Each structure stands twice: as structure tokens, then as C-alpha cells.
Tab-separated table of C-alpha atoms in Angstrom:
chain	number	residue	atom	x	y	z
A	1	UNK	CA	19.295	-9.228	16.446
A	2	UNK	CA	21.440	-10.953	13.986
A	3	UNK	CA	20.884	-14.553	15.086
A	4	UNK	CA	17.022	-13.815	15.251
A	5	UNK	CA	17.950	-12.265	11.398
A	6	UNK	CA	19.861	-15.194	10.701
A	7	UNK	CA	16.700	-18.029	12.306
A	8	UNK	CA	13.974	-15.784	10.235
A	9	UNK	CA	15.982	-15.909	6.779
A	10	UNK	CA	16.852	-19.630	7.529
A	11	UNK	CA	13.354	-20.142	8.408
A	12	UNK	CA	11.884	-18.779	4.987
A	13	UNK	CA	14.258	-20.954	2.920
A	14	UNK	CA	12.849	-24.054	4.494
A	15	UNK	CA	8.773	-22.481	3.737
A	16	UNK	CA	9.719	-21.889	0.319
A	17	UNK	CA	10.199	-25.304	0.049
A	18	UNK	CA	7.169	-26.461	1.284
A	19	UNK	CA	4.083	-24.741	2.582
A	20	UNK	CA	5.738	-21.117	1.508
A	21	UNK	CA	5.796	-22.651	-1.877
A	22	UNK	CA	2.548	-24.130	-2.558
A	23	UNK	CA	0.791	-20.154	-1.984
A	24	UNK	CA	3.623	-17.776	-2.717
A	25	UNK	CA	4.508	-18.892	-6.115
A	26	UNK	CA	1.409	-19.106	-7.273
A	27	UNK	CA	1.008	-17.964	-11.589
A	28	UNK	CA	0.261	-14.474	-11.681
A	29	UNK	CA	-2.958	-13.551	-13.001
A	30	UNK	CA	-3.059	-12.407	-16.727
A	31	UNK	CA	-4.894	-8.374	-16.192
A	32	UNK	CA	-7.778	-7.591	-17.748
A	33	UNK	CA	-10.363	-5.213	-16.001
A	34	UNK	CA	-12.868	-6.493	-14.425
A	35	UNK	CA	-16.187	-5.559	-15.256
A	36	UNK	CA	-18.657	-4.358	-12.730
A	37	UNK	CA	-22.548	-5.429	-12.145
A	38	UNK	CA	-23.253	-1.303	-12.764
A	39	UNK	CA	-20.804	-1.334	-16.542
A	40	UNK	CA	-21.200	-5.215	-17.665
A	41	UNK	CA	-19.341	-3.601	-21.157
A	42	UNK	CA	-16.174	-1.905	-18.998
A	43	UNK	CA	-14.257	-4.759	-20.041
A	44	UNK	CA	-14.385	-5.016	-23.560
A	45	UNK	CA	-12.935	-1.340	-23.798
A	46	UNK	CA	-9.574	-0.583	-24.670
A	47	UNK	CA	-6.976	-1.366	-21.975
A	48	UNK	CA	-5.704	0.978	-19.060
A	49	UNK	CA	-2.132	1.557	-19.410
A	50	UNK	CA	-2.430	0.866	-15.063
A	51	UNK	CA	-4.552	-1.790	-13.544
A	52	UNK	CA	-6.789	-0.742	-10.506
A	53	UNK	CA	-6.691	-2.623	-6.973
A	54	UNK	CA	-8.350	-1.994	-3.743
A	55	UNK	CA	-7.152	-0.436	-0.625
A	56	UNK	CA	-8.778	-2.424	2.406
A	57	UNK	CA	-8.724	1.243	4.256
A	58	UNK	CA	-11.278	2.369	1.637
A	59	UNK	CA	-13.777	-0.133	4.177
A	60	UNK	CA	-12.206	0.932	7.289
A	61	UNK	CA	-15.573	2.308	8.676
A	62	UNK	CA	-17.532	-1.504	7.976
A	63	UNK	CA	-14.808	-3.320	8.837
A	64	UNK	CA	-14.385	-1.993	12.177
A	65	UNK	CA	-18.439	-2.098	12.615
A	66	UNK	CA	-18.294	-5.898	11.773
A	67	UNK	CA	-20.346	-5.516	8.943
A	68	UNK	CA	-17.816	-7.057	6.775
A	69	UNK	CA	-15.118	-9.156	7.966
A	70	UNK	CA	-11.220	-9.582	6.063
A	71	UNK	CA	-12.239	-12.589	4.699
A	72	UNK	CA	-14.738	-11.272	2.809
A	73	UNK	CA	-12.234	-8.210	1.053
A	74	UNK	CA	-11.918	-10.475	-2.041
A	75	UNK	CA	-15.566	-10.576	-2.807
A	76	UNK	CA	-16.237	-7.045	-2.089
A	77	UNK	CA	-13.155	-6.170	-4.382
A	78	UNK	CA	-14.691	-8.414	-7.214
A	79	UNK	CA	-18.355	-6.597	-6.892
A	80	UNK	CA	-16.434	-3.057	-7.385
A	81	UNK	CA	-14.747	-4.884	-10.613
A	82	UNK	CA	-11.617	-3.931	-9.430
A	83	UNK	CA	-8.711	-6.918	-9.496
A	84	UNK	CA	-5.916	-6.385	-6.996
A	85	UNK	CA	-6.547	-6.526	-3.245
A	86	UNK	CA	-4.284	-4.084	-1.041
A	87	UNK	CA	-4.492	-5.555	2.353
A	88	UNK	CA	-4.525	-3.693	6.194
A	89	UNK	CA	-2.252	-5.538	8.634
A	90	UNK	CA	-4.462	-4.281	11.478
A	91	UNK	CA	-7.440	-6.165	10.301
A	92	UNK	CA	-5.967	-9.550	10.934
A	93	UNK	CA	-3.500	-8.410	13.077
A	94	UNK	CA	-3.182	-11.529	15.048
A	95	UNK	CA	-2.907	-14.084	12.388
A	96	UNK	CA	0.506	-13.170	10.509
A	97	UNK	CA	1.936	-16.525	11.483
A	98	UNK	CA	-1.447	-18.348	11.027
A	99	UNK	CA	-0.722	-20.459	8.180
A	100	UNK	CA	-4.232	-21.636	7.871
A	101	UNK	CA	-5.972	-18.290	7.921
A	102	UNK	CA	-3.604	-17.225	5.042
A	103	UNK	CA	-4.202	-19.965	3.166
A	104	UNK	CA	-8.046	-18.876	3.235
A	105	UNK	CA	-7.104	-15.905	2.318
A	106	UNK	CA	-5.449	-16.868	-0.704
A	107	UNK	CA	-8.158	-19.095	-1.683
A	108	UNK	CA	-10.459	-16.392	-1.362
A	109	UNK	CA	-8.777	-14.006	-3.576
A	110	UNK	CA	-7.639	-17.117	-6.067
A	111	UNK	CA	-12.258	-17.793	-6.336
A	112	UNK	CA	-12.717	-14.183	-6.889
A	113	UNK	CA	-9.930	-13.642	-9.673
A	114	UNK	CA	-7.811	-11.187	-7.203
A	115	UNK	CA	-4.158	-10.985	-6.907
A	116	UNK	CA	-2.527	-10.294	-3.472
A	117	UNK	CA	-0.684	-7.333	-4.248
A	118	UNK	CA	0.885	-5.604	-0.781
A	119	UNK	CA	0.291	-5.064	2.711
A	120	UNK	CA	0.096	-1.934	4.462
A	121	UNK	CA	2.036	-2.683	7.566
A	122	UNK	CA	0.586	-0.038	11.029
A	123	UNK	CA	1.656	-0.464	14.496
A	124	UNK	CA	4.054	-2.178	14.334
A	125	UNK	CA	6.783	0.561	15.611
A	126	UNK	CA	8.933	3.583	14.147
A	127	UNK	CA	11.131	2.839	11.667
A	128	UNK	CA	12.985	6.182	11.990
A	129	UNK	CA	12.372	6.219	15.807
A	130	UNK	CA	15.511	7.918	17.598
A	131	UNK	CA	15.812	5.469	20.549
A	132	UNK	CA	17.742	3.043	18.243
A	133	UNK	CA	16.656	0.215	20.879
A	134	UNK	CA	12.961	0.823	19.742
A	135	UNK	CA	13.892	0.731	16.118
A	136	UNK	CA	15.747	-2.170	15.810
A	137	UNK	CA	12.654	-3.548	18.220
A	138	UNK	CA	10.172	-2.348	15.455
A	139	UNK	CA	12.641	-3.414	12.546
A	140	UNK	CA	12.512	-7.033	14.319
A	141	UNK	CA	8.459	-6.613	14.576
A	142	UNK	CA	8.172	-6.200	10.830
A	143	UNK	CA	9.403	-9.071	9.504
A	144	UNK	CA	6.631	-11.365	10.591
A	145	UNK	CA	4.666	-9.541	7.563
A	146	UNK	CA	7.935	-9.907	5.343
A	147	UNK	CA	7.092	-13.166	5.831
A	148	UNK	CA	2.984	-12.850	5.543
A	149	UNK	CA	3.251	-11.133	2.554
A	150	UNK	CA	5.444	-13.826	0.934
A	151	UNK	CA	2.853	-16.534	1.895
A	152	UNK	CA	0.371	-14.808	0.363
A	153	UNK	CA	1.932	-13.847	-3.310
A	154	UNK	CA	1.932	-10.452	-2.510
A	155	UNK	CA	5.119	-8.643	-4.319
A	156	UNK	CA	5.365	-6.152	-1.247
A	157	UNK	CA	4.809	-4.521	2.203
A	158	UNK	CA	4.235	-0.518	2.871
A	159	UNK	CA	6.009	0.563	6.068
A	160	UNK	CA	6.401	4.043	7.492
A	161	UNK	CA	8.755	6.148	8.444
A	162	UNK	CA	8.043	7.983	11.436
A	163	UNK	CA	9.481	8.267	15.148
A	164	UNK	CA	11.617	10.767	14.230
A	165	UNK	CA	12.810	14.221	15.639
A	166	UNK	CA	15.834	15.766	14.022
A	167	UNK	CA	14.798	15.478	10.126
A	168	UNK	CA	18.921	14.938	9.583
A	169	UNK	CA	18.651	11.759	12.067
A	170	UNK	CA	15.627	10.524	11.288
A	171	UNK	CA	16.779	10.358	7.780
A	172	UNK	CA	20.238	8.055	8.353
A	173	UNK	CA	17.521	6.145	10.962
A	174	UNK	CA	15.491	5.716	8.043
A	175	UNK	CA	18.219	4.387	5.795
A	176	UNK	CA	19.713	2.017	8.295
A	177	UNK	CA	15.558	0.686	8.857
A	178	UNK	CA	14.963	0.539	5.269
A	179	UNK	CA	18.456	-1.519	4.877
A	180	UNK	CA	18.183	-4.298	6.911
A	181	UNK	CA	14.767	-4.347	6.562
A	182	UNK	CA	14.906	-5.073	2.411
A	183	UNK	CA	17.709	-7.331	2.885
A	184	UNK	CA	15.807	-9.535	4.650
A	185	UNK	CA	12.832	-9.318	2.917
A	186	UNK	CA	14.785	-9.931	-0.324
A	187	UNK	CA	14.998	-13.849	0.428
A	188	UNK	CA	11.115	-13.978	-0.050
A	189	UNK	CA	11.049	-11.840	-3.228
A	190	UNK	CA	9.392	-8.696	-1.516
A	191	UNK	CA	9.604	-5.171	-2.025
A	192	UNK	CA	9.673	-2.766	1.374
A	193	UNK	CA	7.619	0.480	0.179
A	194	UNK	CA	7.371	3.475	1.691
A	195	UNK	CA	4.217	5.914	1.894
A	196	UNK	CA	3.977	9.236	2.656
A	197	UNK	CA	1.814	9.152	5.900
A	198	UNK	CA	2.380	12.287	7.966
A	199	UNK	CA	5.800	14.045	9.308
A	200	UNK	CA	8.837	14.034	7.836
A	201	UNK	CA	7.483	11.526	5.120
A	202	UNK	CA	4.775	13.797	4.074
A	203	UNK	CA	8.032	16.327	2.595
A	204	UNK	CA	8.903	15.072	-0.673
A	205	UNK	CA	12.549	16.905	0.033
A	206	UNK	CA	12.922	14.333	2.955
A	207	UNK	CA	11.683	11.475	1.230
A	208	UNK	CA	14.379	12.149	-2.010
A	209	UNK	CA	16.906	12.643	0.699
A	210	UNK	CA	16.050	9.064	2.097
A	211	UNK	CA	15.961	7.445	-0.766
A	212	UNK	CA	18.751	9.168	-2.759
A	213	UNK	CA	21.109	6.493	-0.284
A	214	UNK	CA	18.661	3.671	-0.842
A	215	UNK	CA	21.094	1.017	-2.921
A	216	UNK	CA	18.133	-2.096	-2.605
A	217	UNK	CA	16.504	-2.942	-5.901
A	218	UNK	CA	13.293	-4.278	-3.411
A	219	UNK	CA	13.184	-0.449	-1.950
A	220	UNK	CA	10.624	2.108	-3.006
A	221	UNK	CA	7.662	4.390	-2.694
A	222	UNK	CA	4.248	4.266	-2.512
A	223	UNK	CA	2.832	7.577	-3.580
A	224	UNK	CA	-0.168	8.561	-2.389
A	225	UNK	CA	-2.310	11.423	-4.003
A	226	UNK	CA	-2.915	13.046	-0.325
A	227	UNK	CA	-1.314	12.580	3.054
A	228	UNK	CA	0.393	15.568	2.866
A	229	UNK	CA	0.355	17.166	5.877
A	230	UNK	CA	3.184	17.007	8.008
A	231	UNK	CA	2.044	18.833	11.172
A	232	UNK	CA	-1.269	18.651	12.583
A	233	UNK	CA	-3.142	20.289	15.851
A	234	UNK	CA	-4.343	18.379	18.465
A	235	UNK	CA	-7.617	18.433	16.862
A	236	UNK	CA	-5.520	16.805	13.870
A	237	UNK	CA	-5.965	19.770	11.242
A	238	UNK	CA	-3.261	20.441	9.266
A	239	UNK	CA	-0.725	23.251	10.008
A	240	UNK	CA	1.674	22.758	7.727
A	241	UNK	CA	1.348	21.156	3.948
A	242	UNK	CA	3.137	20.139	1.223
A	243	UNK	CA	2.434	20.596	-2.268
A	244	UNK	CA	1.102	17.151	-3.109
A	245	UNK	CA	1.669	17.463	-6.532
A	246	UNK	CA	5.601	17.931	-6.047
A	247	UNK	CA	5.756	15.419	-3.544
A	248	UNK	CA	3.717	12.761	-5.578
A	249	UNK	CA	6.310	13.798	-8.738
A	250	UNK	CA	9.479	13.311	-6.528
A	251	UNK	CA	8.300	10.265	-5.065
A	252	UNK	CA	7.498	8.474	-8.442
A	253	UNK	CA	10.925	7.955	-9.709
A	254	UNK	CA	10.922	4.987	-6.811
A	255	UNK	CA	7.749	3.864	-6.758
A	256	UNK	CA	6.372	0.611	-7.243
A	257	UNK	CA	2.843	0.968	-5.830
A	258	UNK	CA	0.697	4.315	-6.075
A	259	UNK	CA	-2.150	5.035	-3.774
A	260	UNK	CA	-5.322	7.016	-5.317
A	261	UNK	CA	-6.373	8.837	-2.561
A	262	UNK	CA	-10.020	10.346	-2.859
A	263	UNK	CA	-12.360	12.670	-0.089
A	264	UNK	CA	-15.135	13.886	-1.731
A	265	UNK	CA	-17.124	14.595	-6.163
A	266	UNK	CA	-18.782	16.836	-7.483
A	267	UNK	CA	-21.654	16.368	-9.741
A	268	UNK	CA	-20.166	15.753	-12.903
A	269	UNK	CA	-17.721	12.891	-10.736
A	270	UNK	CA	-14.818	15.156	-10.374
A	271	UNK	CA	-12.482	14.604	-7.231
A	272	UNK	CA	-12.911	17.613	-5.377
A	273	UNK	CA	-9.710	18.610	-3.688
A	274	UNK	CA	-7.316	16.390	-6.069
A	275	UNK	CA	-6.448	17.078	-10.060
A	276	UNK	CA	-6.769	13.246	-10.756
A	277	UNK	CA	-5.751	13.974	-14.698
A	278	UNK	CA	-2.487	16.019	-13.271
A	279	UNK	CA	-1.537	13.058	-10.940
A	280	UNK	CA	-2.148	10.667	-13.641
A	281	UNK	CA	-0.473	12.276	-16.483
A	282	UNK	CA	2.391	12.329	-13.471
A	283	UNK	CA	2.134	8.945	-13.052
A	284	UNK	CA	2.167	7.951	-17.078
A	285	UNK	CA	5.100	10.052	-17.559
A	286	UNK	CA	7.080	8.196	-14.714
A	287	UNK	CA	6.438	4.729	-16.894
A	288	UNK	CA	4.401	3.474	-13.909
A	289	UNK	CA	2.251	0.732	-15.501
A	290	UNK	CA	1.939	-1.511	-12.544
A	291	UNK	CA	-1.241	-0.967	-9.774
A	292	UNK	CA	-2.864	2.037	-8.760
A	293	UNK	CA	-4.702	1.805	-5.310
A	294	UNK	CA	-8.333	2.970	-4.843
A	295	UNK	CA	-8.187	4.592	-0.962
A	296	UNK	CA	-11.887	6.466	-0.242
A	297	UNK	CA	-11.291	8.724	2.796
A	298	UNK	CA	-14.479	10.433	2.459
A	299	UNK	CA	-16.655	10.958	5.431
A	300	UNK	CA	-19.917	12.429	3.049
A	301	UNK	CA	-20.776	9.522	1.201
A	302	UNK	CA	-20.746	6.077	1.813
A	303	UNK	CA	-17.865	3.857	1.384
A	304	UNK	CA	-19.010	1.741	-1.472
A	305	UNK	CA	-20.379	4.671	-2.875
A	306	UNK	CA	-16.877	7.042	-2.956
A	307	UNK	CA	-14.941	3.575	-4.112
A	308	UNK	CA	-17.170	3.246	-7.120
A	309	UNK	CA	-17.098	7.040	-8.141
A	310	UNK	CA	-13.012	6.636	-7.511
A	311	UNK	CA	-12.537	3.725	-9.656
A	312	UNK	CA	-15.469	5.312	-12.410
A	313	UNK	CA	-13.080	8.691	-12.478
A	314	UNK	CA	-9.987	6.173	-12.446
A	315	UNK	CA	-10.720	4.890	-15.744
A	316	UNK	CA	-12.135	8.108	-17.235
A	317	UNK	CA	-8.958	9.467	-16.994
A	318	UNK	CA	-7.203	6.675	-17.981
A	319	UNK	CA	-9.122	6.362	-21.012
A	320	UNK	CA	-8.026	9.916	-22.039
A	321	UNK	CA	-4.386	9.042	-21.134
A	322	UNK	CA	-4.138	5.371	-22.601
């Protein structure tokens, strides 16, 4: 473990040199709001006091069809007039070490005026697993994307916490995870972020426990407006809640992403099951000024057509907060 620490954090000195350099230092983009074919005014308005990306999940459904591949997540991110591209590990799960696939990747996003801002990192193992052989295994796995993430300019990588039994253990496993995995990742200038994403993460009490013994500057949260649920059935409905506005207002004091999570509208464009002016007032009070994800879930409506009314009821109630 340490030696293979010691080759990766050796190794990323020596890209940041070179190849490492040429992508991952790249000038960040100077924000203004995209407009979209449907609003060709949006972007003479006054300003957001948040800038909207694009989670890839919000395309889950076509991307696992083939109707769009992750290559083309830049362009449909431009046509929704959205600027920041929030990428899935899983749909180029094979190519974190493929130097010239990233650097397509970053020349798509540079054509279509996107920044790279994280990657959501699945699959990759428990981070608060309590076989400590399987952690460290799935610690090890991550840093690959560490690494990914730095090639492509992003400024971090959302992991998860689960694995867990014993919410007492799985919280100093979660701490030792979170540890060495921001110390390495704080060679390449990358912040490891944490979502909640079901069990113990998905209780905002556990989550401020966890991170009340985080000491890393490059350590956070990534908020998400649902995920709450922290047991489900076997037919994967929820048994047990928490209050998502609670959790989303503990979480915030460490965030450095947030994740708009959206199911279903009404007719006047209204998020359904989520008070998007109560989470947003949350999120201007915390001084959050940085990216807020778009993340469609819905199952009624297309894709395209529940990321256009989330972004449209994004900056409606940004306007009114701004």
C-alpha cells in the first residue's frame, strides 16, 4: 500500500510536468450563462449568484441505449445552455489511464465552452467497508480517477461512503478512507467529495459525525437535494427517510459541489416532491457560489425534457434569490 502510494504520487509529479500539464492546468473559463436555442436572451439577464453544470446521470437512460455516447456529453451540455460538465466514471469506465481518450475529452468540452468540473466515482469499492482488506483495496482502486480527474481540469471526484455495518465503525472507516484518500489526491490539486447516496450517508447526523474529524482542506460534501433514503426493500422502496431538508442544511457547511436533484413538474414548472426555493435559499445562506448540478431522475418525461424544466426552474429561483 504505501510504496504503490508512494509510485502513484511520484508518478503524478512527473505528469504534471508534461502531459498532466498541458490539460490539467488549463485557464479556467470566465462564467457567464449560457444561453439556450429555446431563451437566445437568458444570457443577457442579470447574473446567478451559482453557475449551473450537468450531471452525466441526468442521460443515464440514452447513454446506456447508445443513443448518445460520452464523447458527445459536451455538446449535449452546450444545447441545454448549461456550462459545467459533471462526468459518470462508469461511462468510460475503461479508459481512466487512456491518455488519448482524455485528451478528446478535454478538447471536446474546451470546443463547446464547458469546464470539467468533477467526477462521480461508482464501483469502484466501499470506502467505509468493514473488511479493512477490501477498503484499503477500494481506497487503492480510486486513485486511478484522482489521477483522471487531474488530467482533465476537473477540481474534484465524488466518492461514497458505504460498506458499512456498525454506524460507529463505519464512521472511523470512513475517516481513515477519506484521509489517505485526500492526501493523495492533494498532489494533483483535487478535492475528494462526498454525496449522500443511500445508508449511513443518507443521515445527515452520520455525515456531521464523519466530517466533524475531517482535518483536509480538499475534503467535502456534495449535497444532493434527494437521496435520502437510507433503507430500502428488496423492491428498493424506501423504509426509512431522512428529512432532506436537514440533511442538505448539515451537509452544506462542507460542501463544495451541490447536486439538484429533480423527479417530476407540475404545470406551472414546479418540482414536485422538492421545495427548490427552500434548498436554494439553503444553499445562498451557506455562501455556496460555486456549481450547482442538474441530476433528472424522472421516469415520466423524457430526459432532455426534465433537464430543461430543471435548469428553467434553476434560474427562476435564482433570479428571485440573486
Amino acid at each position: 500500500m504505501k510504496r504503490r502510494h508512494f509510485m502513484l504520487r511520484a508518478s503524478q509529479g512527473i505528469l504534471g510536468m508534461s502531459l498532466f500539464g498541458l490539460h490539467a492546468c488549463r485557464k479556467k473559463k470566465k462564467h457567464t450563462l449560457i444561453a439556450s436555442p429555446q431563451d437566445p436572451q437568458e444570457d443577457t439577464l442579470s447574473p446567478l449568484f451559482f453557475k449551473i453544470s450537468l450531471a452525466q446521470w441526468s442521460l443515464h437512460r440514452a447513454l446506456r441505449a447508445g443513443e448518445i455516447k460520452n464523447l458527445d456529453f459536451a455538446t449535449k451540455s452546450r444545447s441545454f445552455g448549461c456550462e459545467g460538465l459533471e462526468y459518470v466514471n462508469s461511462f468510460f469506465k475503461e479508459k481512466a489511464k487512456d491518455m488519448a481518450y482524455l485528451k478528446e475529452m478535454n478538447l471536446r468540452a474546451d470546443a463547446e465552452g464547458q469546464e470539467n468540473v468533477l467526477v462521480m466515482i461508482d464501483g469502484e469499492g466501499q470506502l467505509a467497508d468493514a473488511d479493512t482488506q477490501k477498503r484499503i483495496e477500494a481506497i487503492d482502486n480510486h486513485y486511478k480517477w484522482v489521477e483522471a480527474a487531474h488530467f482533465l481540469g476537473c477540481h474534484a471526484i465524488r466518492v461514497n461512503l458505504a460498506g458499512g455495518v456498525d454506524p460507529l465503525e463505519a464512521s472511523k472507516a470512513a475517516v481513515d478512507s477519506l484521509h489517505r484518500l485526500s492526501e493523495f489526491a492533494k498532489g494533483s490539486n483535487i478535492s475528494v467529495l462526498v454525496e449522500n447516496h443511500g445508508g449511513f450517508s443518507s443521515n445527515g447526523d452520520w455525515m456531521s459525525q464523519v466530517f466533524s474529524n475531517i482535518r483536509q482542506d480538499n475534503c467535502g460534501t456534495l449535497p444532493d437535494f434527494g437521496n435520502f433514503c437510507i433503507t430500502k426493500d428488496e423492491n428498493r422502496n424506501c423504509l426509512e427517510a431522512y428529512d432532506r431538508y436537514k440533511g442538505v442544511k448539515q451537509l452544506l457547511p462542507f460542501a463544495k459541489a451541490v447536486s439538484a436533484k429533480s423527479y417530476d413538474f407540475d404545470a406551472e414548472g414546479r418540482e414536485t416532491t422538492i421545495d427548490y426555493m427552500k434548498m436554494m435559499q439553503m444553499v445562498k445562506d451557506s455562501g455556496y457560489n460555486g456549481f450547482v448540478g442538474i441530476e433528472y431522475e424522472g421516469k415520466k418525461i423524457s430526459e432532455e425534457a426534465g433537464i430543461k424544466l430543471t435548469k428553467d426552474l434553476l434560474i427562476k429561483v435564482g433570479r428571485q434569490l440573486s
